[in-house]
Short mmCIF file of N, CA and C in Angstrom, two decimals:
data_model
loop_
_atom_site.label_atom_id
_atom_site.label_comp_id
_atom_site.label_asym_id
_atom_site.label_seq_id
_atom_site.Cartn_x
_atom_site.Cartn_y
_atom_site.Cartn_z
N UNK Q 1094 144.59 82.05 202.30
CA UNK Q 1094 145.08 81.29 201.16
C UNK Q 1094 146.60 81.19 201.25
N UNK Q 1095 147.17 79.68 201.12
CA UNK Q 1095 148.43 79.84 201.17
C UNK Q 1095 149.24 80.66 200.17
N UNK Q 1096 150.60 80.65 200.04
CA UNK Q 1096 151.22 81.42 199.17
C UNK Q 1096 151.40 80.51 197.76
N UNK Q 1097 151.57 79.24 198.44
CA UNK Q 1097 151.48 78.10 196.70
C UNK Q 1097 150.45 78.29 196.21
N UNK Q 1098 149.11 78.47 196.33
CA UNK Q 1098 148.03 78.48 195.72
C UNK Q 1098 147.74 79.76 195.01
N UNK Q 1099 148.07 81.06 195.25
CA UNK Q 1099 148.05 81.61 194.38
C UNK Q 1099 149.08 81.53 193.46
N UNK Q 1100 150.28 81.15 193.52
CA UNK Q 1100 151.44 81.13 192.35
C UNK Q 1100 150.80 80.72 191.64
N UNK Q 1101 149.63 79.08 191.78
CA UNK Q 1101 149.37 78.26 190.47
C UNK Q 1101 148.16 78.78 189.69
N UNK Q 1102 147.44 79.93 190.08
CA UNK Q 1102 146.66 80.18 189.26
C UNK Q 1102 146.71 80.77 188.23
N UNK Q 1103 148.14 81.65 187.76
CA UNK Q 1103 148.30 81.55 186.32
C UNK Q 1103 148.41 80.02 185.55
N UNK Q 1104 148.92 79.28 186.17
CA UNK Q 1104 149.25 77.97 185.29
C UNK Q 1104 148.09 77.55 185.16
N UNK Q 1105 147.00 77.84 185.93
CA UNK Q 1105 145.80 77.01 185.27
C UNK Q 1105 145.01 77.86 184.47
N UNK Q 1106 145.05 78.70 184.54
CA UNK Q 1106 144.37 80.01 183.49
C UNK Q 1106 144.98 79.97 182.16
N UNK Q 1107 146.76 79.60 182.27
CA UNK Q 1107 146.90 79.32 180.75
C UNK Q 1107 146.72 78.06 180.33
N UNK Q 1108 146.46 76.98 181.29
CA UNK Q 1108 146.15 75.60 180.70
C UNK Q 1108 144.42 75.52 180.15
N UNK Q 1109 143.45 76.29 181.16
CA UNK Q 1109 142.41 76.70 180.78
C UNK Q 1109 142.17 77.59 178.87
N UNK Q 1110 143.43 78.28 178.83
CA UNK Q 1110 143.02 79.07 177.67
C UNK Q 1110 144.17 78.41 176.52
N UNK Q 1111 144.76 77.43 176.54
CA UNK Q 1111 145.28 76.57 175.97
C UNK Q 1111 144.23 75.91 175.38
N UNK Q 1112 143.57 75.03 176.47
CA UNK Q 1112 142.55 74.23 175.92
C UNK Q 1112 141.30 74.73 174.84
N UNK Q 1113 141.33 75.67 175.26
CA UNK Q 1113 139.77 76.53 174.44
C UNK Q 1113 140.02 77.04 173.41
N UNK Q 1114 141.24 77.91 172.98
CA UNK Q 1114 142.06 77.95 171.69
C UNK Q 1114 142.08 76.54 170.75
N UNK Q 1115 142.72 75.50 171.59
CA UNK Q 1115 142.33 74.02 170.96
C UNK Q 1115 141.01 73.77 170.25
N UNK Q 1116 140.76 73.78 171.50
CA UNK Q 1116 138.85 73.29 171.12
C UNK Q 1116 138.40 73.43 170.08
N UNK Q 1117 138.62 75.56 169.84
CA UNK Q 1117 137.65 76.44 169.11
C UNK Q 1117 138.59 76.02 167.30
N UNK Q 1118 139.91 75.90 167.24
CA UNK Q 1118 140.77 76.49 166.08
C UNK Q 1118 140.49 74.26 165.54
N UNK Q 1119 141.27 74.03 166.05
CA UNK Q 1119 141.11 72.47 165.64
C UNK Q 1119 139.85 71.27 165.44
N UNK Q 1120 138.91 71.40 166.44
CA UNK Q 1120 137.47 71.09 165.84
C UNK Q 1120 136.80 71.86 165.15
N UNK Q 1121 137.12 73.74 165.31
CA UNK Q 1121 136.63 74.19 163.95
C UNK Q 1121 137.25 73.65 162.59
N UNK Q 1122 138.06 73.38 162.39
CA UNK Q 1122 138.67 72.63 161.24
C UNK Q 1122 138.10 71.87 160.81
N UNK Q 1123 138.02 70.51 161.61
CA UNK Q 1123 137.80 69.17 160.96
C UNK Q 1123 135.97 68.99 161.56
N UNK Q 1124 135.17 70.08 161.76
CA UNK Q 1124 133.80 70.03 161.49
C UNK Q 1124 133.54 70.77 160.31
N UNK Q 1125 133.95 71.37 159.96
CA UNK Q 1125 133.94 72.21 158.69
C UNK Q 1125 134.48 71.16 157.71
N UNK Q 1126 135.14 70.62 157.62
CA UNK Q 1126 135.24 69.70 156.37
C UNK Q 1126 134.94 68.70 156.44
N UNK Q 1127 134.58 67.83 157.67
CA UNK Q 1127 134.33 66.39 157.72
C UNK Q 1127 133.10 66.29 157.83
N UNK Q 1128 132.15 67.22 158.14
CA UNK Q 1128 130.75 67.28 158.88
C UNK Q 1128 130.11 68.64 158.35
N UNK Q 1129 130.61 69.93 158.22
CA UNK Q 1129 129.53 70.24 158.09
C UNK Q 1129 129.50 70.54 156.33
N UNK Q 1130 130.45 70.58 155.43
CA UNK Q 1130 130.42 70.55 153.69
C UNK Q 1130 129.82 69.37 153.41
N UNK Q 1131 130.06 67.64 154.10
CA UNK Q 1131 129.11 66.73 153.34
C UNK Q 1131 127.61 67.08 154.21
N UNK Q 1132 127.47 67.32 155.22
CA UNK Q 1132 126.02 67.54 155.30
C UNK Q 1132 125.47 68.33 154.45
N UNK Q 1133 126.22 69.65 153.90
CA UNK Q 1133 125.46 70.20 153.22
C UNK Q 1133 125.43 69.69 151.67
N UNK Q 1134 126.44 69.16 150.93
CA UNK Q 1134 126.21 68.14 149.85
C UNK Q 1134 125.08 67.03 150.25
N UNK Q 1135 124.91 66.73 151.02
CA UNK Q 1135 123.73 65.79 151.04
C UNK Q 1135 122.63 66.05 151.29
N UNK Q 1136 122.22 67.18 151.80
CA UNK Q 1136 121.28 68.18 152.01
C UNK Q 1136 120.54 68.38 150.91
N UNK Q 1137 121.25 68.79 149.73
CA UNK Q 1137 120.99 69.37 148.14
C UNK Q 1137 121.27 70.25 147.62
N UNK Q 1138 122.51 70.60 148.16
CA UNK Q 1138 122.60 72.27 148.08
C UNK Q 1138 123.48 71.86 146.52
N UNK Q 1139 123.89 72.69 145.86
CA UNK Q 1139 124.25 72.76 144.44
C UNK Q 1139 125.68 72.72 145.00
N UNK Q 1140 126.85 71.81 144.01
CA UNK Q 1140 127.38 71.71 144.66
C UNK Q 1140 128.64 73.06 144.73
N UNK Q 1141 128.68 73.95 143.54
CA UNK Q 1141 128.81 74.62 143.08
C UNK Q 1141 129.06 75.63 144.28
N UNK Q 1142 127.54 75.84 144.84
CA UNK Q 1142 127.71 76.64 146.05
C UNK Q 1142 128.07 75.99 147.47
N UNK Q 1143 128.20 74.78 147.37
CA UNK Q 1143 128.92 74.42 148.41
C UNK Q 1143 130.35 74.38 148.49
N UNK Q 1144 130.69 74.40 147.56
CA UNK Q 1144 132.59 74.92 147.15
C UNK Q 1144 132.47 76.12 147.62
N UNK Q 1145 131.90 76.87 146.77
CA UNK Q 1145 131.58 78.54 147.40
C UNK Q 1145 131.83 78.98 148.91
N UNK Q 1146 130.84 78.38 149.39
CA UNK Q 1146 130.87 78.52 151.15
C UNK Q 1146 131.76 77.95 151.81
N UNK Q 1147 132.55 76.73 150.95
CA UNK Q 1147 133.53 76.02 151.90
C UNK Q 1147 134.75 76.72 152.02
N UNK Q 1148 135.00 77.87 150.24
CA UNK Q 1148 136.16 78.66 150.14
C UNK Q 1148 136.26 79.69 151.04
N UNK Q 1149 135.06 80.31 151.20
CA UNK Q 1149 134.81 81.33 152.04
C UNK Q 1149 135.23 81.17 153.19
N UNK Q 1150 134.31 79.85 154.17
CA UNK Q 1150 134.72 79.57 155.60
C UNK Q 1150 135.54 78.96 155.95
N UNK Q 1151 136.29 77.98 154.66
CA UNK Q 1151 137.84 78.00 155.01
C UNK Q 1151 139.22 78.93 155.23
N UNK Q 1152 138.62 80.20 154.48
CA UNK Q 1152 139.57 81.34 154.75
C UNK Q 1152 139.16 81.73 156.26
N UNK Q 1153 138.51 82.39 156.86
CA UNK Q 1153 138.09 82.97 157.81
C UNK Q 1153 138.41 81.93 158.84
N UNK Q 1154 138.17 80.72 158.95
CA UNK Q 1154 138.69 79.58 159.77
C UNK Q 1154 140.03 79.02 160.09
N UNK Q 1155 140.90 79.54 158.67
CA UNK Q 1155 142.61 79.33 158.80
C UNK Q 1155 143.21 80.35 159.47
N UNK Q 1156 142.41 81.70 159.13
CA UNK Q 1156 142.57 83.14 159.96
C UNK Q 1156 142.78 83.16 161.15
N UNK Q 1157 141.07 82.36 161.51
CA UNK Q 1157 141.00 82.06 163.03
C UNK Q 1157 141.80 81.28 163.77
N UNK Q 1158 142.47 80.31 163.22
CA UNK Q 1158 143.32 79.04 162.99
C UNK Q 1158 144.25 79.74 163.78
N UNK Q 1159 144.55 80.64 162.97
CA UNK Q 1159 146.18 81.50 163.38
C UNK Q 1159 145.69 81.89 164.05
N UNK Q 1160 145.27 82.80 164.50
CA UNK Q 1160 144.77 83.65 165.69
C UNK Q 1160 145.34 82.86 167.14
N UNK Q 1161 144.37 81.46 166.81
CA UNK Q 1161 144.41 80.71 168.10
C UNK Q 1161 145.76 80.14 168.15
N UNK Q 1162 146.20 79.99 167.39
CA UNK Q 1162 147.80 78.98 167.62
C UNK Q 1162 148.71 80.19 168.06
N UNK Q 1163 148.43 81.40 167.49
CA UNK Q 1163 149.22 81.94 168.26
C UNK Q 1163 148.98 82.20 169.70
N UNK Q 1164 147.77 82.10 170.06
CA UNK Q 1164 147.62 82.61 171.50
C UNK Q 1164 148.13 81.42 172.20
N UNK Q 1165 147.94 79.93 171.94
CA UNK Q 1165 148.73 79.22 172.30
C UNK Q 1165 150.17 78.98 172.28
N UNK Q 1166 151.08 79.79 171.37
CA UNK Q 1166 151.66 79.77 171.33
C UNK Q 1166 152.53 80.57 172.23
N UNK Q 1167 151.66 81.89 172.63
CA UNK Q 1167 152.47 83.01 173.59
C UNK Q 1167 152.29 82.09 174.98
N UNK Q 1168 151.68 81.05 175.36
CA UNK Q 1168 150.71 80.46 176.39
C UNK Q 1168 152.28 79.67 176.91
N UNK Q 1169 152.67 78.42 175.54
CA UNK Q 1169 153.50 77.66 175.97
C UNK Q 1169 154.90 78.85 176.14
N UNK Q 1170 155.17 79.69 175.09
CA UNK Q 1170 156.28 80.70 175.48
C UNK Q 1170 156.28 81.20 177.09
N UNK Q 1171 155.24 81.30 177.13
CA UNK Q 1171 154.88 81.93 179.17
C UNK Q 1171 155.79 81.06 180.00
N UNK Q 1172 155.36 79.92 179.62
CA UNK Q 1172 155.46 78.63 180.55
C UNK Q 1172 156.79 78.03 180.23
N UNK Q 1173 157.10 77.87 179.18
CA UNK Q 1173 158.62 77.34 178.96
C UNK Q 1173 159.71 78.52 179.18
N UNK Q 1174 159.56 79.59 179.11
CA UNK Q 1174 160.09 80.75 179.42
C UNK Q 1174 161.19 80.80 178.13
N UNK Q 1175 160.90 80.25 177.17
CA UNK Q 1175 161.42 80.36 175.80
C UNK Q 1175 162.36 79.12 175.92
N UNK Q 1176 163.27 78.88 176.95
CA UNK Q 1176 164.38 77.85 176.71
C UNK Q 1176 164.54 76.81 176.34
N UNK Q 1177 163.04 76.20 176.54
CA UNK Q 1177 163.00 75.21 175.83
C UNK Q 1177 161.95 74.82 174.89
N UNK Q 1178 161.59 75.81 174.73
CA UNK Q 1178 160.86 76.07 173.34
C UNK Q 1178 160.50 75.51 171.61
N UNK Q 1179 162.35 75.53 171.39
CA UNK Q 1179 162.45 75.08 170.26
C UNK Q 1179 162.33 73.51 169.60
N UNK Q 1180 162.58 73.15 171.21
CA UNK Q 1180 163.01 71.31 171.70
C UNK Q 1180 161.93 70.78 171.82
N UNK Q 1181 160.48 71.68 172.07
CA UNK Q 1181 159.07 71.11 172.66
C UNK Q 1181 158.04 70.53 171.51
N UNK Q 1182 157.81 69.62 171.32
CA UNK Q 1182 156.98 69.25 170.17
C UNK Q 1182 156.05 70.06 169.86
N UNK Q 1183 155.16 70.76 170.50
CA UNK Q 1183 153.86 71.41 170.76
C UNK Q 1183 154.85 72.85 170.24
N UNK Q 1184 155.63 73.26 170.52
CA UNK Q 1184 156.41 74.47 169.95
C UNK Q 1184 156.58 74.51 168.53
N UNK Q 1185 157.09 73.30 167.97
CA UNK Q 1185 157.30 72.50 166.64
C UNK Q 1185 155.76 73.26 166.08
N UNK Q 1186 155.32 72.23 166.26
CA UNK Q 1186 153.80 71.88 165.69
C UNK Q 1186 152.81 73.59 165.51
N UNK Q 1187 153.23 74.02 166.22
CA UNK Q 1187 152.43 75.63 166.65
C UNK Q 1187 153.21 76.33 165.82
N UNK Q 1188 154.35 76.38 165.25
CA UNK Q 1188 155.18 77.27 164.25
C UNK Q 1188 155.04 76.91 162.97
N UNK Q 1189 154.85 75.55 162.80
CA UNK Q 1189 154.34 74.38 161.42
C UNK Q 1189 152.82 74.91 161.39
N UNK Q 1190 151.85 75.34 162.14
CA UNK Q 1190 150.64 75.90 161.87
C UNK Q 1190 150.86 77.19 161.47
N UNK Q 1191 151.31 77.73 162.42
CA UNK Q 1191 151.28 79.40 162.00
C UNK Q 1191 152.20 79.17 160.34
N UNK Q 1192 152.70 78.64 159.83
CA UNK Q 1192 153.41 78.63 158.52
C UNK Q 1192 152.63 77.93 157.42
N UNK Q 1193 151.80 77.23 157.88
CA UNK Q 1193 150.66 76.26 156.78
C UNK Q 1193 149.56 77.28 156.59
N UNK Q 1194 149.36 78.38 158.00
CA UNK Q 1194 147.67 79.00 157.79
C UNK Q 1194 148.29 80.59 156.83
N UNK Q 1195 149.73 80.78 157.39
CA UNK Q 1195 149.94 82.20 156.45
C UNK Q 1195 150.24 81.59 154.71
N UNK Q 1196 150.43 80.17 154.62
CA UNK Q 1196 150.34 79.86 153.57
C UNK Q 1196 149.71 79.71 152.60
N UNK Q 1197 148.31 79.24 153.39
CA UNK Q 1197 147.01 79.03 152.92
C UNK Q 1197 146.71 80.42 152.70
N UNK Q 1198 146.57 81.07 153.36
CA UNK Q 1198 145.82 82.25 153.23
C UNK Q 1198 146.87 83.10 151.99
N UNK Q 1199 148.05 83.30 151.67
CA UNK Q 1199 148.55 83.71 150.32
C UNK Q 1199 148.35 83.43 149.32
N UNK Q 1200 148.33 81.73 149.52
CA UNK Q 1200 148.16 81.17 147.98
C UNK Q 1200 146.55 81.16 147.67
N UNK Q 1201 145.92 81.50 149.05
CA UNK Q 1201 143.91 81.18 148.50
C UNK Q 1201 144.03 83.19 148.29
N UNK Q 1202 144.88 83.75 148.15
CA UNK Q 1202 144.84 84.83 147.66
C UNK Q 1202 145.37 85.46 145.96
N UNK Q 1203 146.41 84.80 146.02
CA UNK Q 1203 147.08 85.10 144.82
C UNK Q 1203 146.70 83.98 143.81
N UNK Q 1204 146.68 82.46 144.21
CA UNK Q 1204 146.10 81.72 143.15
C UNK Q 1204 145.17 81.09 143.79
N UNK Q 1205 143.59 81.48 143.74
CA UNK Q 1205 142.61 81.04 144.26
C UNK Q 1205 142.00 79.77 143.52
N UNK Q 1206 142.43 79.92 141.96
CA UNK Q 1206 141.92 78.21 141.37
C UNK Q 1206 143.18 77.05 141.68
N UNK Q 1207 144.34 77.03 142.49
CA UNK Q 1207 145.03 75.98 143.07
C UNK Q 1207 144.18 75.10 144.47
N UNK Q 1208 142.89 74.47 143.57
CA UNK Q 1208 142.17 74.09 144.56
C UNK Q 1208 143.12 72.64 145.30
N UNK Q 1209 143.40 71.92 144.83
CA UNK Q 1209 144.50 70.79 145.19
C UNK Q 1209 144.85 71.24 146.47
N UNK Q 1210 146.15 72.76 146.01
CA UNK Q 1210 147.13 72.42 146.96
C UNK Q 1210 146.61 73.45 148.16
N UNK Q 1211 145.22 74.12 148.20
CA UNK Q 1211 144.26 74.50 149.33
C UNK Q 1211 144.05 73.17 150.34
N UNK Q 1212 143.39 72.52 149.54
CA UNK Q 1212 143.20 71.39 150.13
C UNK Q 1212 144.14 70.68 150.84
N UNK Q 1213 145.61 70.30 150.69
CA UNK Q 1213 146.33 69.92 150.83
C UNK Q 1213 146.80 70.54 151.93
N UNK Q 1214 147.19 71.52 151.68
CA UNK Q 1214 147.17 72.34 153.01
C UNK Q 1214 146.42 72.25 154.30
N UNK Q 1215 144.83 72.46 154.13
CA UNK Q 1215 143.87 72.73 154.82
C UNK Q 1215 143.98 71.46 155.61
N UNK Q 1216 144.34 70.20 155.00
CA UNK Q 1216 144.64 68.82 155.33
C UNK Q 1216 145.81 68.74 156.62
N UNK Q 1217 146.63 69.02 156.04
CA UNK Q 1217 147.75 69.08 156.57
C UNK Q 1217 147.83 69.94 158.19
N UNK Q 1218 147.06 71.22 158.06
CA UNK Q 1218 146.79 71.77 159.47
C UNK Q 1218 146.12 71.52 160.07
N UNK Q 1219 145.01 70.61 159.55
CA UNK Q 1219 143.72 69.67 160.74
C UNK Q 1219 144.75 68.91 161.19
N UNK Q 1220 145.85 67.74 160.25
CA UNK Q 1220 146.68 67.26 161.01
C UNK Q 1220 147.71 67.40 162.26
N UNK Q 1221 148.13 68.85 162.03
CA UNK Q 1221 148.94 69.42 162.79
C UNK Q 1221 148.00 69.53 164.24
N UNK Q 1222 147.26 70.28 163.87
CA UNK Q 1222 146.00 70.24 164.82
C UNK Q 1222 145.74 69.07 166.19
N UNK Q 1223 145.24 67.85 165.12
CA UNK Q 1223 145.30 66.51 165.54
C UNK Q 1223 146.57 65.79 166.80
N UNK Q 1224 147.16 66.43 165.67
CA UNK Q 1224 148.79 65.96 166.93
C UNK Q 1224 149.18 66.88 167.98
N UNK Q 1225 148.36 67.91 167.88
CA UNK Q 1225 148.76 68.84 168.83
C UNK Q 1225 147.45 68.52 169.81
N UNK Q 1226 146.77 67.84 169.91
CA UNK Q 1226 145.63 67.29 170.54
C UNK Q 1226 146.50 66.47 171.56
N UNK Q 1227 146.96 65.50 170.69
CA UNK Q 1227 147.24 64.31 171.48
C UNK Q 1227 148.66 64.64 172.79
N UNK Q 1228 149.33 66.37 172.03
CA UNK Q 1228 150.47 66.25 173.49
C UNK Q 1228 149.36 66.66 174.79
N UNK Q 1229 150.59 66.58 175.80
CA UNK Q 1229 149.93 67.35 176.83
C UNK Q 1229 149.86 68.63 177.23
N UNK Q 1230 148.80 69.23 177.76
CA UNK Q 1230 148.81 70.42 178.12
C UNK Q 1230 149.67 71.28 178.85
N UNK Q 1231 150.23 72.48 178.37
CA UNK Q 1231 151.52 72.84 178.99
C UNK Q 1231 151.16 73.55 180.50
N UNK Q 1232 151.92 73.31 181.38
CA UNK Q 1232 151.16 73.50 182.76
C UNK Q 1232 150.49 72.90 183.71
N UNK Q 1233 150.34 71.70 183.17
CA UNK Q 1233 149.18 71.07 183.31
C UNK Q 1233 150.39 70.13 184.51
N UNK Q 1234 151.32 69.65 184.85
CA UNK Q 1234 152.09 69.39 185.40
C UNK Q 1234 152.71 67.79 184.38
N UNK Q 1235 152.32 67.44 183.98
CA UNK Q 1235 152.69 66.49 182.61
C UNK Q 1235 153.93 66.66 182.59
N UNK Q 1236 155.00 65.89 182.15
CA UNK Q 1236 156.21 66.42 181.18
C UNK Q 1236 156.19 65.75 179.53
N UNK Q 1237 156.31 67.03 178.81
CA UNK Q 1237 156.33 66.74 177.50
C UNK Q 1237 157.21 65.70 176.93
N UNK Q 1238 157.05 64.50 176.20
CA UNK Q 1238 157.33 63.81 175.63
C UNK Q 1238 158.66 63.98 174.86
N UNK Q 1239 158.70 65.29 174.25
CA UNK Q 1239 160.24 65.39 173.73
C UNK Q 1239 161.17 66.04 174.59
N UNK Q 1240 160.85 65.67 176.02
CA UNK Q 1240 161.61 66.44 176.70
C UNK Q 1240 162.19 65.07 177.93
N UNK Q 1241 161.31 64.13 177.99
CA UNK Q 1241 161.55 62.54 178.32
C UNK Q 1241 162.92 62.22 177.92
N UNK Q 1242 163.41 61.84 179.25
CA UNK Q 1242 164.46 61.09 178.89
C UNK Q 1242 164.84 59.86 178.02
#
């Protein structure tokens, strides 16, 4: 095996675990509210208890949320080697999550009937989510968009 070919197999192991953090934290999001709460309103479930379950697995899912943005986040830190970090959209966007999910999770603690601004929130980090879809994968040999001349 040459000597280039092993250098790149961290870069694809964190582009590999980039992606799956994605996958798992951001389509868990927007199947949980787009797909699987109206299936179960249309199902017949009361709706009462479908608020119920949505409060529930929206906490545990913003949790998870964080979990994963941060592991993406140590992923792009690997790879940018911090310097350019602050400048990287996907850096942006991953610090704007980790600050929406510790948000969510205080205020669905301390004021749990501010159903609005749950929502609003919960909104707001599928979005973040969304746009963090559309950059490119760090490693991946791409150059990031806010880094384009």
């Amino acid at each position: 095996m040459s000597r280039s070919v092993i250098f790149k197999q961290p870069l694809r192991a964190a582009a590999a675990s980039w992606q799956l953090a994605q996958i798992f934290w951001v389509g868990g999001l927007w199947l949980l509210h787009f797909v699987l709460l109206p299936a179960l309103g249309k199902y017949g479930l009361a709706p009462l208890l479908v608020d119920e379950l949505g409060g529930a697995l929206s906490r545990l899912l913003i949790g998870f949320s964080a979990f994963c943005a941060l592991l993406q986040l140590l992923v792009l830190v690997q790879i940018t080697r911090l310097k350019g970090f602050w400048r990287d959209v996907r850096g942006q966007l991953l610090v704007t999550v980790e600050l929406l999910a510790l948000t969510y999770l205080l205020v669905g603690h301390w004021l749990p009937d501010a159903y609005r601004w749950l929502l609003f929130n919960y909104l707001l980090l599928a979005f973040c989510g969304l746009l963090l879809v559309l950059q490119p994968i760090p490693g991946a040999g791409a150059e990031s968009p806010a880094r384009a001349p």
